[in-house]
Short mmCIF file of C-alpha atoms in Angstrom, two decimals:
data_model
loop_
_atom_site.label_atom_id
_atom_site.label_comp_id
_atom_site.label_asym_id
_atom_site.label_seq_id
_atom_site.Cartn_x
_atom_site.Cartn_y
_atom_site.Cartn_z
CA ALA A 157 6.73 -10.09 -3.90
CA LEU A 158 3.16 -9.67 -3.99
CA LEU A 159 3.68 -6.18 -2.71
CA GLU A 160 6.19 -5.44 -4.88
CA ARG A 161 4.34 -6.49 -7.99
CA PHE A 162 0.93 -4.52 -6.65
CA SER A 163 3.00 -1.29 -5.96
CA GLU A 164 4.21 -1.64 -9.45
CA THR A 165 0.75 -1.67 -10.77
CA MET A 166 -1.24 0.55 -8.64
CA LEU A 167 1.61 3.62 -8.99
CA PRO A 168 2.08 3.73 -12.31
CA THR A 169 5.03 7.00 -12.14
CA GLU A 170 6.20 6.59 -16.27
CA GLY A 171 6.01 9.68 -17.78
CA THR A 172 5.11 11.56 -14.12
CA PRO A 173 7.59 13.62 -11.89
CA LEU A 174 6.77 10.80 -9.44
CA LYS A 175 9.67 8.62 -7.93
CA PRO A 176 9.00 4.87 -9.51
CA PRO A 177 7.94 2.63 -6.74
CA GLN A 178 11.09 0.78 -7.25
CA GLU A 179 13.28 3.78 -5.98
CA VAL A 180 10.82 4.13 -2.51
CA PRO A 181 10.68 1.76 0.49
CA VAL A 182 7.33 0.66 -0.24
CA VAL A 183 7.48 -2.74 1.02
CA ASP A 184 9.75 -1.54 3.66
CA ASN A 185 7.14 0.84 4.89
CA ILE A 186 4.49 -1.35 4.39
CA ALA A 187 6.51 -4.44 6.71
CA HIS A 188 6.98 -1.57 9.60
CA ALA A 189 3.15 -1.00 9.43
CA LEU A 190 2.03 -4.51 9.27
CA SER A 191 4.58 -5.33 12.60
CA LEU A 192 2.59 -2.76 14.59
CA LEU A 193 -0.75 -5.00 14.16
CA ASP A 194 -1.85 -7.31 16.84
CA PRO A 195 -0.69 -10.67 15.74
CA ALA A 196 -4.26 -12.30 15.50
CA ILE A 197 -4.96 -9.55 12.90
CA LEU A 198 -1.77 -9.72 11.19
CA GLU A 199 -2.50 -13.28 10.37
CA GLN A 200 -6.00 -12.25 9.22
CA VAL A 201 -3.97 -10.06 6.57
CA ARG A 202 -1.62 -12.96 5.81
CA VAL A 203 -4.38 -15.20 4.55
CA GLY A 204 -6.12 -12.17 2.49
CA PHE A 205 -2.79 -11.71 0.94
CA LYS A 206 -2.32 -14.94 0.02
CA LEU A 207 -5.74 -15.59 -1.02
CA PHE A 208 -5.44 -12.77 -3.41
CA ASP A 209 -2.00 -13.93 -4.73
CA TYR A 210 -3.07 -17.75 -5.31
CA GLY A 211 -6.50 -16.29 -6.21
CA ALA A 212 -5.33 -15.46 -9.47
CA ILE A 213 -4.67 -19.29 -10.40
CA VAL A 214 -8.64 -20.21 -10.12
CA ILE A 215 -10.70 -17.28 -9.53
CA GLY A 216 -9.02 -15.01 -12.43
CA PHE A 217 -8.47 -18.23 -14.83
CA HIS A 218 -4.81 -17.13 -15.28
CA PHE A 219 -3.38 -20.29 -13.57
CA ALA A 220 -0.56 -18.42 -12.34
CA ARG A 221 -0.19 -16.42 -9.02
CA PHE A 222 -0.62 -12.87 -9.64
CA VAL A 223 3.07 -12.04 -8.99
CA ASN A 224 3.48 -13.97 -12.03
CA LEU A 225 0.77 -12.22 -14.24
CA THR A 226 1.88 -9.47 -16.70
CA ASP A 227 0.65 -5.43 -16.37
CA ALA A 228 -2.30 -5.92 -18.09
CA GLN A 229 -3.36 -8.86 -16.33
CA ARG A 230 -2.66 -7.47 -12.92
CA VAL A 231 -4.79 -4.35 -13.71
CA GLU A 232 -7.76 -6.81 -14.99
CA TYR A 233 -7.23 -9.13 -11.95
CA ILE A 234 -7.56 -5.92 -9.68
CA HIS A 235 -10.92 -4.39 -11.08
CA ARG A 236 -12.13 -8.33 -10.80
CA TRP A 237 -11.27 -7.96 -6.92
CA GLU A 238 -12.65 -4.48 -6.56
CA THR A 239 -16.03 -5.38 -8.06
CA GLY A 240 -16.15 -8.85 -5.94
CA ALA A 241 -17.36 -10.20 -2.84
CA THR A 242 -17.05 -8.14 0.12
CA ILE A 243 -14.10 -10.27 1.36
CA GLN A 244 -12.56 -9.41 -1.95
CA ARG A 245 -13.25 -5.87 -2.06
CA GLY A 246 -11.78 -5.81 1.70
CA VAL A 247 -8.67 -7.64 0.62
CA VAL A 248 -7.92 -5.44 -2.50
CA ASP A 249 -9.05 -2.19 -0.73
CA LEU A 250 -6.26 -2.90 2.12
CA LEU A 251 -3.63 -3.73 -0.18
CA LYS A 252 -4.41 -0.43 -1.97
CA LYS A 253 -4.17 1.44 1.20
CA LEU A 254 -0.83 -0.08 2.31
CA THR A 255 0.63 0.68 -1.09
CA CYS A 256 -0.49 4.20 -0.67
CA LEU A 257 0.87 4.23 2.66
CA GLY A 258 4.01 2.69 1.64
CA TYR A 259 4.74 4.90 -0.92
CA TRP A 260 4.05 8.20 0.43
CA LYS A 261 5.55 7.77 3.78
CA ASP A 262 8.76 8.50 2.04
CA ILE A 263 9.21 12.26 2.42
CA GLU A 264 11.30 12.26 -0.57
CA ALA A 265 8.73 10.76 -3.02
CA GLY A 266 6.81 13.34 -1.85
CA ARG A 267 9.16 16.33 -2.75
CA ALA A 268 8.78 15.31 -6.43
CA ILE A 269 5.18 17.30 -6.12
CA GLY A 270 6.19 19.64 -4.12
CA TYR A 271 6.16 18.30 -0.59
CA ARG A 272 8.77 20.37 1.74
CA GLY A 273 8.17 18.00 4.73
CA PRO A 274 6.79 18.60 8.02
CA VAL A 275 5.69 22.17 8.14
CA SER A 276 6.24 21.51 12.12
CA VAL A 277 10.23 21.35 11.00
CA GLU A 278 10.24 24.31 8.45
CA GLY A 279 8.47 26.57 11.01
CA GLY A 280 10.67 25.71 13.68
CA VAL A 281 8.14 24.05 16.04
CA PRO A 282 9.83 22.37 18.66
CA ASN A 283 9.26 18.47 19.26
CA LEU A 284 7.14 17.79 22.61
CA GLY A 285 7.25 14.08 22.03
CA ASN A 286 4.19 13.31 24.15
CA ALA A 287 3.68 16.64 26.06
CA PRO A 288 0.17 17.15 26.85
CA MET A 289 -1.40 20.15 25.07
CA PRO A 290 -1.25 23.63 26.75
CA ALA A 291 -4.20 24.13 29.01
CA GLY A 292 -5.67 27.11 26.73
CA GLU A 293 -5.39 24.85 24.27
CA VAL A 294 -7.92 22.17 25.42
CA ASP A 295 -10.38 24.25 26.66
CA ARG A 296 -11.09 25.23 22.86
#
């Protein structure tokens, strides 16, 4: 719920050609990225997310979790964390970056602004997997 509400707040698509975040698998893309983290780091990320979500009760004086705030309250609360203590800035920055990654990882979301997909596909460049670079390219 936190990632959904955060993405709705940080990705205002109304009046733009962009796909609404509800039509993009933002949370699934973020979940995949988080699944690649080391378990100890992932636990720290989860703690940061909980601090952010439940912090609205005390820090924001809203007496409600972030996920239950109105749009205007969420924007104000995010701004408060952007200008807060180092840990607050770090958590909100991580949430922003993950939201961007989760949204723009979807190729169809990018097509709304003219992204045609990977240039390697369009140019017919074969996928070599993890093959080493050609010898002439390495020397440059």
